[in-house]
CSV table of C-alpha atoms and ligand atoms in Angstrom, one decimal:
chain,number,residue,atom,x,y,z
A,15,MET,CA,0.2,0.2,-0.1
A,16,ALA,CA,1.3,3.5,-1.0
A,17,LYS,CA,2.5,5.4,2.1
A,18,LYS,CA,0.5,8.5,3.0
A,19,THR,CA,1.8,11.6,2.0
A,20,TYR,CA,-0.1,13.7,4.3
A,21,ASP,CA,-1.2,13.6,7.4
A,22,LEU,CA,-4.9,15.5,7.3
A,23,LEU,CA,-7.3,16.1,4.9
A,24,PHE,CA,-9.6,19.4,5.3
A,25,LYS,CA,-12.2,20.3,2.3
A,26,LEU,CA,-12.5,23.7,1.9
A,27,LEU,CA,-15.3,25.0,-0.7
A,28,LEU,CA,-15.4,28.7,-2.2
A,29,ILE,CA,-19.1,30.2,-2.7
A,30,GLY,CA,-20.1,33.7,-3.5
A,31,ASP,CA,-21.6,35.5,-6.5
A,32,SER,CA,-20.5,35.0,-10.0
A,33,GLY,CA,-17.4,37.6,-11.1
A,34,VAL,CA,-16.4,38.4,-7.4
A,35,GLY,CA,-13.3,36.3,-8.2
A,36,LYS,CA,-13.5,32.9,-6.4
A,37,THR,CA,-11.4,31.2,-9.1
A,38,CYS,CA,-8.6,33.9,-9.3
A,39,VAL,CA,-8.5,33.8,-5.6
A,40,LEU,CA,-8.0,30.0,-5.9
A,41,PHE,CA,-5.6,30.1,-8.7
A,42,ARG,CA,-2.9,32.7,-7.3
A,43,PHE,CA,-2.9,30.1,-3.9
A,44,SER,CA,-2.4,27.0,-5.8
A,45,ASP,CA,-0.3,28.6,-8.9
A,46,ASP,CA,0.7,31.8,-7.5
A,47,ALA,CA,-0.8,33.1,-10.8
A,48,PHE,CA,-3.8,35.5,-12.1
A,49,ASN,CA,-5.6,35.6,-15.2
A,50,THR,CA,-7.5,38.8,-16.3
A,51,THR,CA,-9.6,37.1,-18.5
A,52,PHE,CA,-13.2,35.9,-16.9
A,53,ILE,CA,-14.0,32.6,-17.4
A,54,SER,CA,-17.5,31.7,-15.8
A,55,THR,CA,-16.9,28.2,-13.9
A,56,ILE,CA,-19.4,25.8,-15.0
A,57,GLY,CA,-20.3,23.8,-12.3
A,58,ILE,CA,-17.7,23.1,-9.6
A,59,ASP,CA,-14.0,22.5,-9.8
A,60,PHE,CA,-11.0,21.6,-7.5
A,61,LYS,CA,-7.2,22.3,-6.8
A,62,ILE,CA,-5.2,20.6,-4.3
A,63,LYS,CA,-2.3,22.2,-2.2
A,64,THR,CA,-0.4,20.9,0.7
A,65,VAL,CA,0.6,23.0,3.2
A,66,GLU,CA,2.7,22.1,6.8
A,67,LEU,CA,1.0,23.7,10.3
A,68,GLN,CA,2.2,22.7,13.6
A,69,GLY,CA,4.4,20.3,12.2
A,70,LYS,CA,1.5,18.4,10.4
A,71,LYS,CA,1.0,17.9,6.5
A,72,ILE,CA,-2.2,19.0,5.3
A,73,LYS,CA,-3.9,18.2,2.5
A,74,LEU,CA,-6.3,20.8,1.3
A,75,GLN,CA,-8.8,19.9,-1.3
A,76,ILE,CA,-10.0,23.1,-2.4
A,77,TRP,CA,-13.8,23.4,-3.9
A,78,ASP,CA,-14.5,26.1,-6.5
A,79,THR,CA,-18.2,26.6,-7.2
A,80,ALA,CA,-19.8,28.4,-9.8
A,81,GLY,CA,-21.2,31.5,-8.6
A,82,GLN,CA,-24.1,31.6,-11.6
A,83,GLU,CA,-27.6,30.8,-10.4
A,84,ARG,CA,-28.4,27.8,-12.9
A,85,PHE,CA,-25.5,25.5,-11.2
A,86,HIS,CA,-27.0,25.9,-7.4
A,87,THR,CA,-28.2,22.5,-7.1
A,88,ILE,CA,-24.9,21.2,-7.9
A,89,THR,CA,-22.9,23.3,-6.0
A,90,THR,CA,-25.2,23.0,-2.7
A,91,SER,CA,-24.5,19.6,-2.6
A,92,TYR,CA,-20.7,20.1,-1.9
A,93,TYR,CA,-21.7,22.2,1.3
A,94,ARG,CA,-21.9,19.1,3.3
A,95,GLY,CA,-18.4,17.8,2.8
A,96,ALA,CA,-17.1,21.1,3.5
A,97,MET,CA,-15.0,21.7,6.8
A,98,GLY,CA,-14.5,25.3,6.0
A,99,ILE,CA,-16.2,27.6,3.7
A,100,MET,CA,-15.0,30.6,2.1
A,101,LEU,CA,-17.5,33.3,1.0
A,102,VAL,CA,-16.6,35.7,-1.3
A,103,TYR,CA,-17.9,39.0,-2.8
A,104,ASP,CA,-16.6,42.0,-4.5
A,105,ILE,CA,-15.6,45.4,-2.8
A,106,THR,CA,-16.3,47.0,-6.1
A,107,ASN,CA,-19.6,45.1,-6.4
A,108,GLY,CA,-22.8,46.3,-3.6
A,109,LYS,CA,-25.0,43.7,-5.0
A,110,SER,CA,-22.5,40.6,-4.5
A,111,PHE,CA,-22.2,42.4,-0.8
A,112,GLU,CA,-25.7,42.3,0.0
A,113,ASN,CA,-25.8,38.8,-1.8
A,114,ILE,CA,-23.3,37.6,1.4
A,115,SER,CA,-26.6,37.1,4.0
A,116,LYS,CA,-28.3,35.0,1.3
A,117,TRP,CA,-24.7,32.8,1.0
A,118,LEU,CA,-24.6,32.4,4.6
A,119,ARG,CA,-28.4,31.3,4.6
A,120,ASN,CA,-27.6,28.8,2.2
A,121,ILE,CA,-24.4,27.4,4.7
A,122,ASP,CA,-27.1,27.0,7.6
A,123,GLU,CA,-29.2,25.3,5.3
A,124,HIS,CA,-27.0,23.1,3.6
A,125,ALA,CA,-23.7,22.8,5.7
A,126,ASN,CA,-22.6,21.0,8.7
A,127,GLU,CA,-22.8,22.5,12.0
A,128,ASP,CA,-19.6,23.3,12.9
A,129,VAL,CA,-18.2,24.2,9.8
A,130,GLU,CA,-15.8,26.7,9.9
A,131,ARG,CA,-16.8,30.0,8.2
A,132,MET,CA,-14.7,33.0,6.6
A,133,LEU,CA,-15.4,36.4,4.6
A,134,LEU,CA,-13.5,37.5,2.1
A,135,GLY,CA,-14.1,41.1,0.5
A,136,ASN,CA,-11.9,40.6,-3.0
A,137,LYS,CA,-10.4,42.7,-5.5
A,138,CYS,CA,-9.0,45.1,-2.3
A,139,ASP,CA,-7.1,46.5,-5.3
A,140,MET,CA,-9.8,48.6,-7.1
A,141,ASP,CA,-9.6,50.9,-4.6
A,142,ASP,CA,-10.6,53.6,-6.7
A,143,LYS,CA,-13.9,51.5,-7.9
A,144,ARG,CA,-14.6,50.4,-4.1
A,145,VAL,CA,-18.1,50.9,-3.2
A,146,VAL,CA,-18.4,48.5,0.3
A,147,PRO,CA,-16.3,50.1,3.0
A,148,LYS,CA,-14.4,48.0,4.5
A,149,GLY,CA,-16.1,48.6,7.7
A,150,LYS,CA,-19.1,47.0,6.3
A,151,GLY,CA,-17.6,43.8,6.1
A,152,GLU,CA,-15.9,43.8,9.5
A,153,GLN,CA,-19.4,44.3,10.5
A,154,ILE,CA,-21.2,41.5,9.0
A,155,ALA,CA,-18.2,39.3,9.8
A,156,ARG,CA,-18.5,40.4,13.8
A,157,GLU,CA,-22.2,40.1,14.1
A,158,HIS,CA,-21.7,36.4,12.5
A,159,GLY,CA,-18.7,35.5,14.8
A,160,ILE,CA,-16.8,35.0,11.2
A,161,ARG,CA,-12.8,36.3,10.3
A,162,PHE,CA,-12.6,38.6,7.5
A,163,PHE,CA,-9.9,39.5,5.2
A,164,GLU,CA,-10.0,42.1,2.5
A,165,THR,CA,-8.0,40.5,-0.3
A,166,SER,CA,-6.6,40.9,-4.1
A,167,ALA,CA,-6.4,37.9,-6.3
A,168,LYS,CA,-4.6,40.2,-8.8
A,169,ALA,CA,-2.1,41.7,-6.5
A,170,ASN,CA,-1.5,39.0,-4.3
A,171,ILE,CA,-3.4,40.2,-1.0
A,172,ASN,CA,-3.9,38.3,2.1
A,173,ILE,CA,-4.8,35.2,0.1
A,174,GLU,CA,-2.2,32.6,1.6
A,175,LYS,CA,-3.0,34.4,4.9
A,176,ALA,CA,-6.7,33.6,4.7
A,177,PHE,CA,-6.2,29.8,3.3
A,178,LEU,CA,-3.7,29.5,6.3
A,179,THR,CA,-5.9,31.1,8.9
A,180,LEU,CA,-9.0,28.8,7.8
A,181,ALA,CA,-7.0,26.0,7.7
A,182,GLU,CA,-5.5,26.3,11.4
A,183,ASP,CA,-8.9,27.0,12.5
A,184,ILE,CA,-9.9,23.8,11.9
A,185,LEU,CA,-7.2,22.3,13.2
A,186,ARG,CA,-7.7,23.7,16.4
A,187,LYS,CA,-11.1,22.9,16.1
A,188,SER,CA,-10.5,19.2,15.4
A,189,PHE,CA,-7.9,19.2,18.1
A,190,LEU,CA,-10.4,20.6,21.0
A,191,ARG,CA,-12.9,18.2,19.8
A,192,CYS,CA,-10.8,15.5,20.3
A,193,ALA,CA,-9.7,16.9,23.6
A,194,SER,CA,-13.4,17.0,25.1
A,195,GLU,CA,-13.8,13.5,23.7
A,196,GLY,CA,-11.0,12.3,25.7
A,197,ASP,CA,-9.1,10.9,22.7
A,198,VAL,CA,-4.8,11.5,22.1
A,199,TYR,CA,-4.4,14.8,20.5
A,200,THR,CA,-3.6,13.0,17.3
A,201,ILE,CA,-6.0,12.8,14.4
A,202,TYR,CA,-5.5,11.0,11.0
B,317,LIG,N1,-8.5,43.9,-10.1
B,317,LIG,C1,-9.0,42.5,-9.6
B,317,LIG,N2,-9.5,41.2,-10.4
B,317,LIG,C2,-10.3,40.8,-10.1
B,317,LIG,C3,-9.4,39.9,-9.1
B,317,LIG,N3,-9.6,38.6,-9.0
B,317,LIG,C4,-10.5,38.3,-9.9
B,317,LIG,N4,-10.7,39.5,-10.8
B,317,LIG,C5,-11.1,39.7,-12.2
B,317,LIG,O1,-13.0,39.3,-12.1
B,317,LIG,C6,-13.1,38.6,-12.9
B,317,LIG,C7,-14.1,37.6,-12.6
B,317,LIG,O2,-13.3,36.3,-11.7
B,317,LIG,P1,-13.8,34.8,-11.5
B,317,LIG,O3,-12.3,34.2,-10.2
B,317,LIG,O4,-13.3,34.4,-12.8
B,317,LIG,O5,-14.7,35.0,-10.8
B,317,LIG,P2,-15.6,34.0,-10.0
B,317,LIG,O6,-16.5,34.2,-8.8
B,317,LIG,O7,-14.8,32.3,-10.0
B,317,LIG,O8,-16.7,33.6,-11.3
B,317,LIG,P3,-17.8,32.7,-11.1
B,317,LIG,O9,-16.7,31.1,-11.7
B,317,LIG,O10,-19.0,32.6,-12.3
B,317,LIG,O11,-18.9,32.2,-9.9
B,317,LIG,C8,-12.0,37.9,-13.9
B,317,LIG,O12,-11.9,39.1,-15.1
B,317,LIG,C9,-10.8,38.4,-12.9
B,317,LIG,O13,-9.5,38.6,-13.8
B,317,LIG,C10,-8.8,41.0,-8.1
B,317,LIG,O14,-8.4,40.4,-6.7
B,317,LIG,N5,-8.6,42.0,-8.5
B,318,LIG,C1,-27.5,37.7,-6.2
B,318,LIG,O1,-28.5,37.5,-5.9
B,318,LIG,C2,-29.4,37.5,-6.6
B,318,LIG,C3,-30.8,36.0,-6.5
B,318,LIG,O2,-30.2,34.8,-6.2
B,318,LIG,C4,-29.1,36.9,-8.4
B,318,LIG,O3,-29.9,37.3,-8.7
B,318,LIG,C5,-28.0,37.9,-8.4
B,318,LIG,O4,-27.5,37.7,-10.2
B,318,LIG,C6,-27.1,38.1,-7.3
B,318,LIG,N1,-25.7,39.0,-7.9
B,318,LIG,C7,-24.7,38.8,-8.1
B,318,LIG,C8,-24.4,40.5,-8.4
B,318,LIG,O5,-24.3,38.2,-8.9
B,319,LIG,MG1,-14.9,30.9,-10.9
């Protein structure tokens, strides 16, 4: 049998309106690259990246969903397996921010109760076109008790930090759960 090359597998999911930059955020994290051409995601796609946290090799399996309404049935079927969900809006698109409450409701309806959530205000390189103040993102995140970052896939701002923080939060949560169940402090 092949030796496992990682200690833990975390399944993450990216959701948010079409065009907010989910695919670009993931592409920046996985390939450290950026594309200005908008190729809207069809259904669902994924990337793998292994990171090391607290001496553990963690394989991140990151599912990138289509924001378009017509793929809603397919994409929501992926919520259940997710341990972490990134909700993305575009700071230059007010509607994409208003829709965050809709995406939060979708999580309540379709994801596991203990899923780790994170809010990202993407395209923060376009400050001249900003319509959503940073404080509004911070406020909705605070109201829901979740973390918030403004990111730019284009200028590579806070992308790695967001993914690593989400993975760390999931790792911490799984340690706490094991501890409370009286297990040893390692899980595979
Ligand atoms: N300036 C700027 N443009 C960005 C950024 N991220 C994405 N874009 C652009 O926004 C457009 C949409 O990006 P995508 O990543 O394809 O959007 P998406 O959220 O995956 O859209 P769907 O797949 O339809 O749900 C593309 O033209 C990108 O080049 C960013 O951080 N800054
Ligand atoms: C926000 O959600 C509505 C309803 O699901 C949708 O019709 C609209 O296209 C979304 N906004 C954007 C910017 O995608
Ligand atoms: Mg996409």
